[in-house]
Coordinates of C-alpha atoms in Angstrom, one line a residue:
M1 CA 44.7 10.2 -80.3
K2 CA 47.5 12.3 -78.8
K3 CA 44.9 14.1 -76.8
N4 CA 43.4 10.9 -75.4
R5 CA 46.9 9.7 -74.3
K6 CA 47.5 13.0 -72.6
N7 CA 44.2 12.8 -70.7
L8 CA 45.0 9.2 -69.7
A9 CA 48.4 10.2 -68.4
L10 CA 46.8 13.0 -66.4
L11 CA 44.3 10.5 -65.0
L12 CA 47.0 8.1 -64.0
L13 CA 49.0 10.9 -62.3
A14 CA 46.0 12.0 -60.4
A15 CA 45.3 8.5 -59.3
S16 CA 48.9 8.1 -58.2
L17 CA 48.7 11.2 -56.1
L18 CA 45.4 10.2 -54.5
A19 CA 46.9 6.8 -53.6
G20 CA 49.9 8.4 -52.0
C21 CA 47.8 10.7 -49.9
A22 CA 45.6 7.8 -48.8
G23 CA 48.7 5.7 -47.9
Q24 CA 50.2 8.6 -45.9
S25 CA 46.8 9.1 -44.2
N26 CA 46.7 5.4 -43.4
S27 CA 50.2 5.4 -42.1
Q28 CA 49.6 8.4 -39.9
S29 CA 46.3 6.8 -38.6
S30 CA 48.3 3.6 -37.9
Q31 CA 51.0 5.5 -36.1
S32 CA 48.4 7.4 -34.0
S33 CA 46.6 4.2 -33.2
Q34 CA 49.9 2.5 -32.2
A35 CA 50.8 5.5 -30.0
K36 CA 47.4 5.4 -28.3
S37 CA 47.9 1.6 -27.7
E38 CA 51.4 2.1 -26.3
K39 CA 50.1 4.9 -24.0
K40 CA 47.2 2.6 -22.9
A41 CA 49.7 -0.2 -22.2
E42 CA 52.0 2.2 -20.3
S43 CA 49.0 3.4 -18.2
K44 CA 47.9 -0.2 -17.4
A45 CA 51.5 -1.1 -16.5
S46 CA 51.8 2.0 -14.3
S47 CA 48.5 1.2 -12.6
K48 CA 49.6 -2.4 -12.0
S49 CA 52.9 -1.2 -10.6
A50 CA 51.2 1.3 -8.3
A51 CA 48.8 -1.4 -7.1
K52 CA 51.6 -3.8 -6.5
S53 CA 53.5 -1.2 -4.6
A54 CA 50.4 -0.4 -2.5
A55 CA 49.9 -4.1 -1.8
S56 CA 53.5 -4.5 -0.8
S57 CA 53.3 -1.5 1.5
A58 CA 50.1 -2.9 3.1
V59 CA 51.8 -6.3 3.6
S60 CA 54.8 -4.6 5.1
S61 CA 52.7 -2.4 7.4
T62 CA 50.7 -5.5 8.4
K63 CA 53.8 -7.4 9.2
S64 CA 55.2 -4.5 11.2
S65 CA 52.0 -4.1 13.1
S66 CA 51.9 -7.8 13.7
S67 CA 55.5 -7.8 14.9
Q68 CA 54.9 -4.8 17.3
A69 CA 51.7 -6.5 18.6
S70 CA 53.7 -9.7 19.2
S71 CA 56.5 -7.8 21.0
K72 CA 53.9 -6.0 23.2
S73 CA 52.1 -9.3 23.9
A74 CA 55.4 -11.0 24.9
A75 CA 56.3 -8.1 27.2
S76 CA 52.9 -8.1 28.8
S77 CA 53.1 -11.9 29.3
S78 CA 56.6 -11.5 30.9
Q79 CA 55.2 -8.8 33.2
R80 CA 52.3 -11.0 34.2
A81 CA 54.7 -13.9 34.8
D82 CA 56.9 -11.8 37.0
A83 CA 53.9 -10.6 39.0
N84 CA 52.6 -14.1 39.3
R85 CA 55.9 -15.3 40.7
M86 CA 55.8 -12.8 43.6
G87 CA 52.1 -13.6 44.1
T88 CA 52.7 -17.3 44.1
L89 CA 55.6 -17.1 46.6
T90 CA 53.7 -14.7 48.8
S91 CA 50.6 -17.0 48.9
Q92 CA 52.9 -19.8 50.0
L93 CA 54.4 -17.5 52.7
R94 CA 51.0 -16.6 54.1
V95 CA 50.4 -20.3 54.7
K96 CA 53.7 -20.7 56.5
L97 CA 53.6 -17.3 58.4
P98 CA 49.9 -16.7 59.1
G99 CA 49.1 -13.3 60.4
M100 CA 52.3 -11.6 59.3
L101 CA 52.0 -8.5 57.1
L102 CA 53.6 -9.2 53.7
P103 CA 54.2 -7.1 50.6
A104 CA 52.4 -8.0 47.4
A105 CA 55.0 -6.2 45.2
D106 CA 58.7 -7.2 45.0
G107 CA 59.7 -3.5 44.5
L108 CA 62.2 -4.4 41.7
G109 CA 62.8 -2.6 38.5
Q110 CA 64.2 -5.8 36.9
G111 CA 65.0 -9.3 37.8
S112 CA 61.5 -10.2 39.0
S113 CA 61.5 -13.5 37.0
N114 CA 64.4 -14.7 39.1
L115 CA 63.0 -13.5 42.4
N116 CA 63.7 -15.9 45.3
I117 CA 62.4 -16.0 48.9
R118 CA 63.4 -17.8 52.0
Y119 CA 62.3 -17.3 55.6
T120 CA 62.9 -18.4 59.2
S121 CA 60.4 -18.5 61.9
S122 CA 60.3 -18.9 65.7
S123 CA 57.9 -18.1 68.5
S124 CA 59.5 -14.6 68.9
Q125 CA 60.1 -13.5 65.3
N126 CA 59.6 -14.2 61.6
V127 CA 62.3 -13.1 59.0
V128 CA 61.7 -13.1 55.2
Y129 CA 64.7 -12.7 52.8
Y130 CA 64.1 -11.4 49.3
S131 CA 66.8 -11.9 46.7
V132 CA 67.4 -12.2 42.9
G133 CA 69.3 -15.3 41.8
N134 CA 70.5 -16.8 38.5
S135 CA 67.3 -18.8 38.3
P136 CA 63.9 -19.1 40.1
L137 CA 64.0 -21.5 43.0
A138 CA 61.3 -22.9 45.2
L139 CA 60.4 -21.1 48.5
N140 CA 63.1 -21.8 51.1
D141 CA 65.3 -23.7 48.7
S142 CA 68.7 -24.2 50.5
R143 CA 70.6 -22.5 47.7
I144 CA 68.9 -19.2 48.3
A145 CA 71.0 -18.7 51.5
S146 CA 74.0 -18.0 49.3
E147 CA 72.3 -15.1 47.6
K148 CA 72.6 -11.5 48.8
P149 CA 69.1 -10.3 49.9
Y150 CA 68.0 -6.9 48.4
A151 CA 65.4 -6.7 51.2
V152 CA 64.8 -8.3 54.6
L153 CA 61.4 -8.0 56.4
T154 CA 61.3 -8.9 60.1
E155 CA 58.4 -9.2 62.5
K156 CA 59.1 -9.3 66.2
K157 CA 56.1 -10.7 68.0
N158 CA 54.6 -9.9 71.4
V159 CA 56.8 -6.9 72.0
A160 CA 56.3 -5.3 75.4
D161 CA 58.2 -2.0 74.7
A162 CA 58.1 -1.1 71.0
S163 CA 59.8 2.2 71.4
S164 CA 63.1 0.5 72.4
L165 CA 63.2 -1.2 68.9
I166 CA 61.9 1.6 66.8
N167 CA 64.4 4.3 67.6
Y168 CA 62.1 7.3 66.8
Q169 CA 63.9 10.7 67.0
E170 CA 62.0 13.6 68.4
P171 CA 62.4 16.9 66.5
K172 CA 65.6 18.7 67.6
T173 CA 66.1 22.3 68.5
G174 CA 69.2 24.5 68.7
L175 CA 70.8 22.9 65.6
P176 CA 71.4 24.4 62.1
A177 CA 68.2 24.4 60.1
V178 CA 68.2 22.9 56.6
K179 CA 65.4 23.5 54.1
I180 CA 64.5 20.2 52.5
A181 CA 61.4 21.4 50.6
S182 CA 59.3 24.6 50.5
N183 CA 57.3 23.5 53.5
V184 CA 59.7 21.0 55.2
T185 CA 62.7 22.0 57.3
G186 CA 65.2 19.7 59.0
T187 CA 68.1 20.0 61.4
E188 CA 71.7 19.0 60.8
E189 CA 74.5 17.9 63.2
G190 CA 77.9 16.2 62.9
A191 CA 79.2 13.4 65.0
A192 CA 81.9 10.6 64.7
G193 CA 82.9 11.5 61.1
S194 CA 79.3 11.7 59.9
T195 CA 76.6 14.3 59.2
Y196 CA 73.1 13.6 60.3
L197 CA 70.1 15.4 58.7
Q198 CA 66.8 14.9 60.4
F199 CA 63.2 15.9 59.7
N200 CA 59.8 14.7 61.0
Q201 CA 56.5 14.1 59.4
G202 CA 53.5 13.0 61.5
Q203 CA 54.4 10.0 63.5
W204 CA 57.6 9.4 61.6
S205 CA 61.2 10.6 62.1
F206 CA 63.5 10.6 59.1
V207 CA 67.3 10.5 59.6
V208 CA 69.9 10.5 56.8
R209 CA 73.5 9.8 57.6
A210 CA 76.3 10.9 55.3
S211 CA 80.0 10.0 55.6
N212 CA 82.3 13.0 55.8
V213 CA 85.3 10.8 55.1
Q214 CA 83.7 9.8 51.7
G215 CA 82.7 13.4 51.0
Q216 CA 79.0 12.5 51.1
K217 CA 76.2 15.1 51.5
P218 CA 72.9 14.2 53.2
L219 CA 70.6 16.8 51.6
P220 CA 70.0 15.2 48.1
T221 CA 69.2 11.9 49.8
A222 CA 66.9 13.6 52.3
Q223 CA 65.0 15.4 49.5
K224 CA 64.6 12.1 47.6
L225 CA 63.4 10.4 50.8
L226 CA 60.8 13.1 51.4
S227 CA 59.6 12.8 47.8
L228 CA 59.2 9.0 48.1
Y229 CA 57.3 9.4 51.4
Q230 CA 54.9 11.9 49.7
Q231 CA 54.5 9.6 46.7
Y232 CA 54.1 6.2 48.4
G233 CA 53.4 6.9 52.0
L234 CA 54.3 4.5 54.9
P235 CA 52.4 1.9 56.8
D236 CA 49.7 3.0 59.3
T237 CA 51.0 3.1 62.8
A238 CA 49.7 4.3 66.1
A239 CA 53.2 4.4 67.6
K240 CA 56.0 6.8 66.7
S241 CA 58.1 5.1 64.0
S242 CA 61.3 5.7 62.1
V243 CA 63.1 5.8 58.8
Q244 CA 66.9 5.7 58.7
V245 CA 69.0 5.9 55.6
D246 CA 72.7 5.8 55.0
V247 CA 73.8 7.7 51.8
G248 CA 74.7 5.3 49.0
E249 CA 72.9 2.3 47.6
N250 CA 74.7 -0.9 46.9
M251 CA 73.4 -4.4 46.5
G252 CA 73.4 -6.2 49.8
S253 CA 74.1 -3.0 51.8
L254 CA 70.6 -2.7 53.2
N255 CA 71.2 1.0 53.9
T256 CA 67.5 1.9 54.3
V257 CA 65.9 0.8 57.5
I258 CA 62.2 1.4 58.2
T259 CA 60.7 0.4 61.6
W260 CA 57.1 0.6 62.9
A261 CA 54.7 -1.0 65.2
K262 CA 51.5 -2.9 64.3
G263 CA 49.4 -4.3 67.2
S264 CA 51.8 -6.2 69.5
S265 CA 54.3 -6.7 66.7
V266 CA 57.2 -4.5 65.6
Y267 CA 58.1 -4.7 61.9
Q268 CA 61.3 -3.7 60.3
L269 CA 62.1 -3.6 56.5
K270 CA 65.8 -3.3 55.4
A271 CA 66.5 -2.7 51.8
H272 CA 69.4 -1.8 49.5
S273 CA 67.3 0.8 47.7
T274 CA 65.1 3.3 49.4
E275 CA 62.6 3.3 46.5
T276 CA 62.3 -0.5 46.5
A277 CA 61.5 -0.3 50.2
F278 CA 58.7 2.2 49.7
K279 CA 57.2 0.3 46.8
M280 CA 57.2 -2.9 48.9
L281 CA 55.6 -1.2 51.9
K282 CA 53.0 0.5 49.7
S283 CA 51.7 -3.0 48.8
L284 CA 51.8 -4.4 52.4
N285 CA 48.8 -6.3 53.6

């Protein structure tokens, strides 16, 4: 009997040990399964976060591209509108002044949207005034007369002696030579408080005047003048023609004066900026 009880106790102990091991195994399996589930959830959350971030970046990039495209489109539209204003006014001028050579470009770096033009005409000459106002006005609006012109184009018609109006300067000798570029040399002379630097190219004479009183030097302006001539050229002319520039560019000063002959007419363009003058003459037709 005692022996049976002892065996029963041993069996119960073994069963208890087996149950403990099974519980521990189940617990470990549950923990492992939970860990895998948590990792899987973390992986999904990470993937969703990355996808959301990528989508957000794509939206941001699309918005940025759209904004840039919109800005470029607006700038392009503005440039077209500016060009159209010059074109519209010039088309109207051609009707009023038939046969007169006119520039298709306003020569401006800014302010084209407020470009204004007025003109006067008689049997002997036509004069066109180009200015920039506070707002765009109709051709020959009376208010334009109060604006300072940045350029003035004049045509003198049926001229018998063009040379008297053009003031071409023959190359000078016996004066100090000044090197303007590697292959261009001019001459320099002083008179009445000014220094004059002259050089010639083809049918054109170029003269730059600098004020000694203001401490001005003619060479830098002469070098810029030569560079603009080489870049833009000047109108075709069979007669000897001239370019005269006073050092210094100020609005309304009209310090650049370019004069040439075309047929029986003599044209003259005055401008406050030498570069503006060359740009306008490049588009002359």
